[in-house]
Short mmCIF file of C-alpha atoms in Angstrom, two decimals:
data_model
loop_
_atom_site.label_atom_id
_atom_site.label_comp_id
_atom_site.label_asym_id
_atom_site.label_seq_id
_atom_site.Cartn_x
_atom_site.Cartn_y
_atom_site.Cartn_z
CA UNK Z 43 161.83 173.23 216.40
CA UNK Z 44 161.33 175.89 213.74
CA UNK Z 45 163.46 179.01 213.84
CA UNK Z 46 162.04 182.05 215.60
CA UNK Z 47 160.88 184.67 213.12
CA UNK Z 48 159.62 187.25 215.66
CA UNK Z 49 160.61 187.85 219.26
CA UNK Z 50 159.56 190.60 221.65
CA UNK Z 51 161.60 191.06 224.81
CA UNK Z 52 160.39 193.22 227.71
CA UNK Z 53 158.56 195.53 225.32
CA UNK Z 54 156.80 198.59 226.70
CA UNK Z 55 154.67 200.61 224.31
CA UNK Z 56 151.84 203.12 224.27
CA UNK Z 57 150.83 206.54 223.08
CA UNK Z 58 152.55 209.77 224.18
CA UNK Z 59 153.16 209.28 227.90
CA UNK Z 60 150.48 206.62 228.36
CA UNK Z 61 151.86 203.11 228.79
CA UNK Z 62 149.42 200.58 227.30
CA UNK Z 63 151.50 197.39 227.33
CA UNK Z 64 154.47 196.55 229.52
CA UNK Z 65 157.00 193.73 229.89
CA UNK Z 66 155.73 191.93 226.78
CA UNK Z 67 157.70 188.79 226.03
CA UNK Z 68 156.54 186.63 223.14
CA UNK Z 69 157.92 184.64 220.26
CA UNK Z 70 156.55 183.37 216.97
CA UNK Z 71 158.21 180.54 215.07
CA UNK Z 72 158.43 180.37 211.29
CA UNK Z 73 155.27 178.90 209.80
CA UNK Z 74 153.36 179.22 213.06
CA UNK Z 75 150.00 180.89 213.70
CA UNK Z 76 149.97 182.67 217.07
CA UNK Z 77 146.94 184.50 218.46
CA UNK Z 78 146.70 187.31 220.99
CA UNK Z 79 143.62 187.12 223.21
CA UNK Z 80 142.28 189.67 225.65
CA UNK Z 81 139.40 191.96 226.42
CA UNK Z 82 138.92 195.35 224.80
CA UNK Z 83 141.67 197.67 225.97
CA UNK Z 84 144.03 194.85 226.97
CA UNK Z 85 146.68 196.06 224.53
CA UNK Z 86 146.43 193.59 221.63
CA UNK Z 87 146.34 196.20 218.86
CA UNK Z 88 149.10 198.19 220.57
CA UNK Z 89 151.36 195.16 220.36
CA UNK Z 90 150.45 194.74 216.70
CA UNK Z 91 151.28 198.39 216.01
CA UNK Z 92 154.61 198.07 217.79
CA UNK Z 93 155.50 194.96 215.79
CA UNK Z 94 154.67 196.64 212.48
CA UNK Z 95 156.40 199.91 213.39
CA UNK Z 96 153.29 202.10 213.48
CA UNK Z 97 154.20 203.24 216.99
CA UNK Z 98 157.63 203.37 218.64
CA UNK Z 99 158.41 201.20 221.64
CA UNK Z 100 159.29 202.96 224.88
CA UNK Z 101 161.69 200.23 225.97
CA UNK Z 102 162.53 196.63 225.22
CA UNK Z 103 163.47 195.01 221.91
CA UNK Z 104 161.82 193.53 218.84
CA UNK Z 105 163.81 191.04 216.78
CA UNK Z 106 162.76 189.76 213.36
CA UNK Z 107 164.60 186.94 211.63
CA UNK Z 108 167.39 187.39 214.16
CA UNK Z 109 167.87 191.13 213.56
CA UNK Z 110 166.95 193.97 215.88
CA UNK Z 111 164.17 196.02 214.23
CA UNK Z 112 163.14 197.99 217.31
CA UNK Z 113 163.76 201.34 215.64
CA UNK Z 114 163.21 200.29 212.02
CA UNK Z 115 160.59 202.45 210.20
CA UNK Z 116 157.30 200.81 209.26
CA UNK Z 117 157.90 200.97 205.50
CA UNK Z 118 161.22 199.19 205.87
CA UNK Z 119 159.53 196.45 207.89
CA UNK Z 120 157.14 195.91 205.00
CA UNK Z 121 160.11 195.49 202.68
CA UNK Z 122 161.58 192.83 204.98
CA UNK Z 123 158.28 190.93 204.92
CA UNK Z 124 156.14 192.20 207.82
CA UNK Z 125 152.75 193.07 206.34
CA UNK Z 126 149.66 194.25 208.23
CA UNK Z 127 145.95 193.86 207.61
CA UNK Z 128 144.78 196.56 210.04
CA UNK Z 129 141.81 196.71 212.37
CA UNK Z 130 138.88 198.35 210.61
CA UNK Z 131 140.14 197.26 207.15
CA UNK Z 132 141.28 200.77 206.12
CA UNK Z 133 141.06 200.17 202.38
CA UNK Z 134 141.33 203.13 200.03
CA UNK Z 135 137.60 203.66 199.36
CA UNK Z 136 137.87 205.72 196.17
CA UNK Z 137 140.38 203.37 194.55
CA UNK Z 138 139.31 200.21 192.74
CA UNK Z 139 139.99 196.74 194.07
CA UNK Z 140 142.83 196.35 191.56
CA UNK Z 141 144.37 199.67 192.58
CA UNK Z 142 144.20 198.75 196.27
CA UNK Z 143 145.98 195.49 195.54
CA UNK Z 144 148.67 197.22 193.52
CA UNK Z 145 149.24 199.59 196.46
CA UNK Z 146 150.00 196.53 198.59
CA UNK Z 147 152.87 195.54 196.31
CA UNK Z 148 154.73 198.83 196.19
CA UNK Z 149 157.95 197.54 197.76
CA UNK Z 150 160.67 196.47 195.30
CA UNK Z 151 160.70 192.82 196.36
CA UNK Z 152 156.94 192.46 195.90
CA UNK Z 153 156.76 194.45 192.66
CA UNK Z 154 158.89 191.89 190.86
CA UNK Z 155 156.32 189.15 191.52
CA UNK Z 156 153.17 191.28 191.38
CA UNK Z 157 151.36 189.34 188.64
CA UNK Z 158 152.08 185.95 190.20
CA UNK Z 159 151.02 187.13 193.65
CA UNK Z 160 147.85 188.67 192.24
CA UNK Z 161 146.80 185.34 190.74
CA UNK Z 162 147.45 183.60 194.06
CA UNK Z 163 145.39 186.21 195.90
CA UNK Z 164 142.49 185.72 193.50
CA UNK Z 165 142.64 181.97 194.15
CA UNK Z 166 142.27 182.62 197.88
CA UNK Z 167 139.62 185.33 197.44
CA UNK Z 168 137.85 184.61 194.12
CA UNK Z 169 135.22 187.24 194.88
CA UNK Z 170 137.85 189.95 194.47
CA UNK Z 171 138.65 188.78 190.95
CA UNK Z 172 135.03 189.54 190.05
CA UNK Z 173 135.30 193.10 191.38
CA UNK Z 174 138.64 194.36 190.17
CA UNK Z 175 137.17 197.56 188.70
CA UNK Z 176 134.78 198.25 191.56
CA UNK Z 177 135.50 201.06 194.02
CA UNK Z 178 136.57 199.52 197.31
CA UNK Z 179 134.29 201.82 199.30
CA UNK Z 180 131.20 200.46 197.54
CA UNK Z 181 131.82 196.86 198.63
CA UNK Z 182 130.36 195.12 201.66
CA UNK Z 183 132.27 194.97 204.92
CA UNK Z 184 133.18 191.34 204.33
CA UNK Z 185 134.50 192.06 200.86
CA UNK Z 186 136.53 194.98 202.19
CA UNK Z 187 138.03 192.69 204.81
CA UNK Z 188 139.01 190.22 202.10
CA UNK Z 189 140.59 193.11 200.23
CA UNK Z 190 142.50 194.27 203.31
CA UNK Z 191 144.01 190.81 203.80
CA UNK Z 192 144.66 190.43 200.07
CA UNK Z 193 146.41 193.81 199.98
CA UNK Z 194 148.70 192.64 202.79
CA UNK Z 195 149.40 189.42 200.89
CA UNK Z 196 150.43 191.46 197.85
CA UNK Z 197 153.44 192.59 199.88
CA UNK Z 198 154.68 188.97 199.91
CA UNK Z 199 154.71 188.70 203.71
CA UNK Z 200 156.92 186.36 205.65
CA UNK Z 201 155.00 187.49 208.73
CA UNK Z 202 151.34 188.41 208.21
CA UNK Z 203 149.80 190.52 210.98
CA UNK Z 204 146.01 190.21 211.08
CA UNK Z 205 144.29 192.67 213.41
CA UNK Z 206 140.65 191.80 214.18
CA UNK Z 207 139.78 190.30 210.77
CA UNK Z 208 136.25 189.18 211.73
CA UNK Z 209 135.22 192.42 213.45
CA UNK Z 210 131.69 193.41 212.45
CA UNK Z 211 131.18 190.59 209.95
CA UNK Z 212 128.18 188.31 209.52
CA UNK Z 213 128.65 184.69 210.70
CA UNK Z 214 128.76 183.18 207.19
CA UNK Z 215 131.46 185.64 206.16
CA UNK Z 216 133.46 184.81 209.28
CA UNK Z 217 133.44 181.17 208.23
CA UNK Z 218 134.59 182.06 204.70
CA UNK Z 219 137.28 184.37 206.04
CA UNK Z 220 138.75 181.79 208.39
CA UNK Z 221 138.82 179.19 205.66
CA UNK Z 222 140.96 181.68 203.74
CA UNK Z 223 143.21 182.24 206.76
CA UNK Z 224 143.71 178.47 207.04
CA UNK Z 225 144.69 178.37 203.37
CA UNK Z 226 147.19 181.19 203.91
CA UNK Z 227 148.66 179.41 206.93
CA UNK Z 228 149.00 176.14 204.99
CA UNK Z 229 151.06 178.00 202.38
CA UNK Z 230 153.74 178.49 205.05
CA UNK Z 231 153.19 182.16 205.84
CA UNK Z 232 153.66 182.94 209.52
CA UNK Z 233 150.64 184.67 211.08
CA UNK Z 234 150.28 186.84 214.16
CA UNK Z 235 146.55 187.10 214.82
CA UNK Z 236 144.55 189.48 216.97
CA UNK Z 237 140.96 188.28 216.94
CA UNK Z 238 137.88 189.14 219.02
CA UNK Z 239 136.17 185.89 218.00
CA UNK Z 240 138.11 183.69 220.39
CA UNK Z 241 136.61 180.43 219.20
CA UNK Z 242 137.59 181.21 215.62
CA UNK Z 243 141.13 182.16 216.67
CA UNK Z 244 141.59 178.86 218.49
CA UNK Z 245 140.68 176.88 215.35
CA UNK Z 246 143.52 178.33 213.26
CA UNK Z 247 146.32 179.07 215.75
CA UNK Z 248 148.80 176.67 217.32
CA UNK Z 249 149.64 178.83 220.32
CA UNK Z 250 148.28 181.90 222.02
CA UNK Z 251 148.96 184.59 224.58
CA UNK Z 252 146.35 186.07 226.90
CA UNK Z 253 146.67 189.75 227.79
CA UNK Z 254 145.14 191.54 230.73
CA UNK Z 255 145.69 195.20 231.59
CA UNK Z 256 148.60 195.45 229.19
CA UNK Z 257 150.52 192.39 230.37
CA UNK Z 258 150.74 188.78 229.24
CA UNK Z 259 149.16 186.65 231.95
CA UNK Z 260 149.03 183.28 230.23
CA UNK Z 261 150.73 181.48 227.34
CA UNK Z 262 149.80 178.04 226.05
CA UNK Z 263 148.98 175.90 223.06
CA UNK Z 264 145.50 176.57 221.71
CA UNK Z 265 144.28 173.17 222.92
CA UNK Z 266 145.36 174.11 226.45
CA UNK Z 267 143.83 177.57 226.05
CA UNK Z 268 140.51 176.02 225.04
CA UNK Z 269 140.56 173.88 228.20
CA UNK Z 270 141.65 176.75 230.45
CA UNK Z 271 138.97 177.75 232.93
CA UNK Z 272 140.16 181.36 232.79
CA UNK Z 273 139.86 181.52 228.99
CA UNK Z 274 136.52 179.72 228.97
CA UNK Z 275 134.97 182.04 231.53
CA UNK Z 276 136.39 185.21 230.02
CA UNK Z 277 135.98 184.59 226.31
CA UNK Z 278 134.31 181.42 225.04
CA UNK Z 279 131.83 180.00 227.53
CA UNK Z 280 132.22 177.15 229.99
CA UNK Z 281 130.84 174.44 227.68
CA UNK Z 282 133.34 174.96 224.88
CA UNK Z 283 136.12 172.78 226.24
CA UNK Z 284 133.76 169.88 227.01
CA UNK Z 285 131.97 170.06 223.67
CA UNK Z 286 135.11 170.57 221.63
CA UNK Z 287 136.25 166.97 221.65
CA UNK Z 288 132.85 165.52 220.84
CA UNK Z 289 131.84 167.77 217.97
CA UNK Z 290 132.74 167.19 214.35
CA UNK Z 291 135.33 169.32 212.61
CA UNK Z 292 132.65 170.98 210.52
CA UNK Z 293 130.57 171.74 213.62
CA UNK Z 294 133.56 173.33 215.28
CA UNK Z 295 134.11 175.52 212.22
CA UNK Z 296 130.48 176.58 212.31
CA UNK Z 297 130.70 177.32 216.02
CA UNK Z 298 133.76 179.44 215.33
CA UNK Z 299 131.90 181.44 212.74
CA UNK Z 300 128.66 181.92 214.59
CA UNK Z 301 130.28 183.07 217.81
CA UNK Z 302 128.87 182.21 221.19
CA UNK Z 303 131.92 183.67 222.86
CA UNK Z 304 132.14 186.94 224.68
CA UNK Z 305 133.63 189.70 222.61
CA UNK Z 306 137.32 190.14 223.30
#
């Protein structure tokens, strides 16, 4: 079994006095892709923000590569290899694509390999290499999402946190994006994925956690999640599990991109 790279133990987190998630226990192994599933307001993004240090935890512990990082500032977590592609993309609109990417490699460890990482990013997202001098704010939503992920990759992540990467994108772009996520995963980078397109998430992850009202209510491999009656009814439709085994790999990819699931 691969070593654990991230572990949350009894984590409670929220905003001001409002508790959004409570008693969160999860682990992610090195090289693994783990997804967080749940309806809007279930607490998925709150967990992501706690992991990346954007909000403090109220109680519990977060361990990364065996060390307690519960109180570590967000910028120090980036230096250790935890890099976030946030919900809503949040690129710097007035900066060029190249300038956005450079911003992603500001930490000392990443700066040393900036040129090499940039070439690797352009291999994953060739469209960005064609737009290096274009203002990020003038690009399409799909291109901005590519840039947001690429900017996170420029930090040389050991753990890549992807928060709702397909949100608001056209089906064809979702397909392209998830092909890129598969490529990133195959390179050995560990991924923690929050994704409203449940079908798409289940095609790239090995395991997943289901959240409801701020608590984890189910944990399983993605194959078991796809067969789960609860997950089918809540997120992906009752026919998904039956059709999944009979359809071709390409058809499953297309189904992931075109949706058919309830928004989560």
